[in-house]
Coordinates of C-alpha atoms in Angstrom, one line a residue:
M697 CA 7.1 31.8 89.2
K698 CA 6.2 28.6 87.3
L699 CA 4.9 25.7 89.0
D700 CA 7.6 23.3 87.6
T701 CA 10.2 25.9 89.0
V702 CA 8.7 25.8 92.6
L703 CA 8.6 21.9 92.4
A704 CA 12.2 21.6 91.3
F705 CA 13.2 24.0 94.0
L706 CA 11.3 22.0 96.8
A707 CA 12.7 18.8 95.3
V708 CA 16.3 20.2 95.7
L709 CA 15.5 21.3 98.9
I710 CA 14.2 18.1 100.3
A711 CA 17.2 16.4 98.8
L712 CA 19.5 18.6 100.7
V713 CA 17.7 18.0 103.8
Q714 CA 17.6 14.3 103.4
N715 CA 21.4 14.4 102.8
M716 CA 22.2 16.7 105.8
Y717 CA 19.4 15.9 108.3
P718 CA 17.7 12.7 107.8
K719 CA 16.0 12.4 110.9
M720 CA 14.2 15.9 110.4
L721 CA 12.8 14.6 107.0
P722 CA 9.5 13.0 108.9
A723 CA 9.0 16.5 110.7
I724 CA 9.2 18.4 107.5
G725 CA 6.7 15.7 105.9
I726 CA 4.2 16.5 108.7
Y727 CA 4.6 20.0 108.2
L728 CA 4.0 19.7 104.5
V729 CA 0.9 17.5 105.0
N730 CA -0.3 20.0 107.6
V731 CA 0.2 23.2 105.4
F732 CA -1.8 21.2 102.5
Q733 CA -4.2 20.3 105.0
A734 CA -6.4 17.9 102.7
S735 CA -4.8 14.4 102.6
W736 CA -5.4 13.4 99.0
L737 CA -3.9 16.9 98.0
S738 CA -0.8 16.8 100.1
Q739 CA -0.4 13.1 98.7
C740 CA -0.5 14.3 95.3
W741 CA 2.1 17.1 96.0
L742 CA 4.2 14.8 97.5
D743 CA 4.0 12.4 94.8
I744 CA 4.9 15.2 92.2
I745 CA 7.8 16.4 94.4
I746 CA 9.2 12.8 94.6
I747 CA 8.8 12.4 90.7
Q748 CA 10.6 15.8 90.4
Q749 CA 13.2 14.9 92.8
F750 CA 13.9 11.5 90.9
K751 CA 13.9 13.4 87.7
I752 CA 16.6 15.9 88.9
Y753 CA 18.7 12.9 90.2
T754 CA 18.3 11.1 87.1
L755 CA 19.5 14.0 85.1
T756 CA 22.4 14.4 87.4
K757 CA 23.6 10.8 87.5
E758 CA 23.5 10.9 83.7
G759 CA 25.4 14.0 83.5
N760 CA 28.4 12.6 85.3

């Protein structure tokens, strides 16, 4: 799998979770940080995921 595909999938997953279970998101965020362990690395990953999510949101908005 390409990294872009994985990140896009994660972004969509996070977007779905945000819509369905907003209260669960912080717990998932903490879990992600624990998984990636090093704080600077997790911050980079989360930034990338947020950017990807924004791109998907923008593309979806332009598509409508």
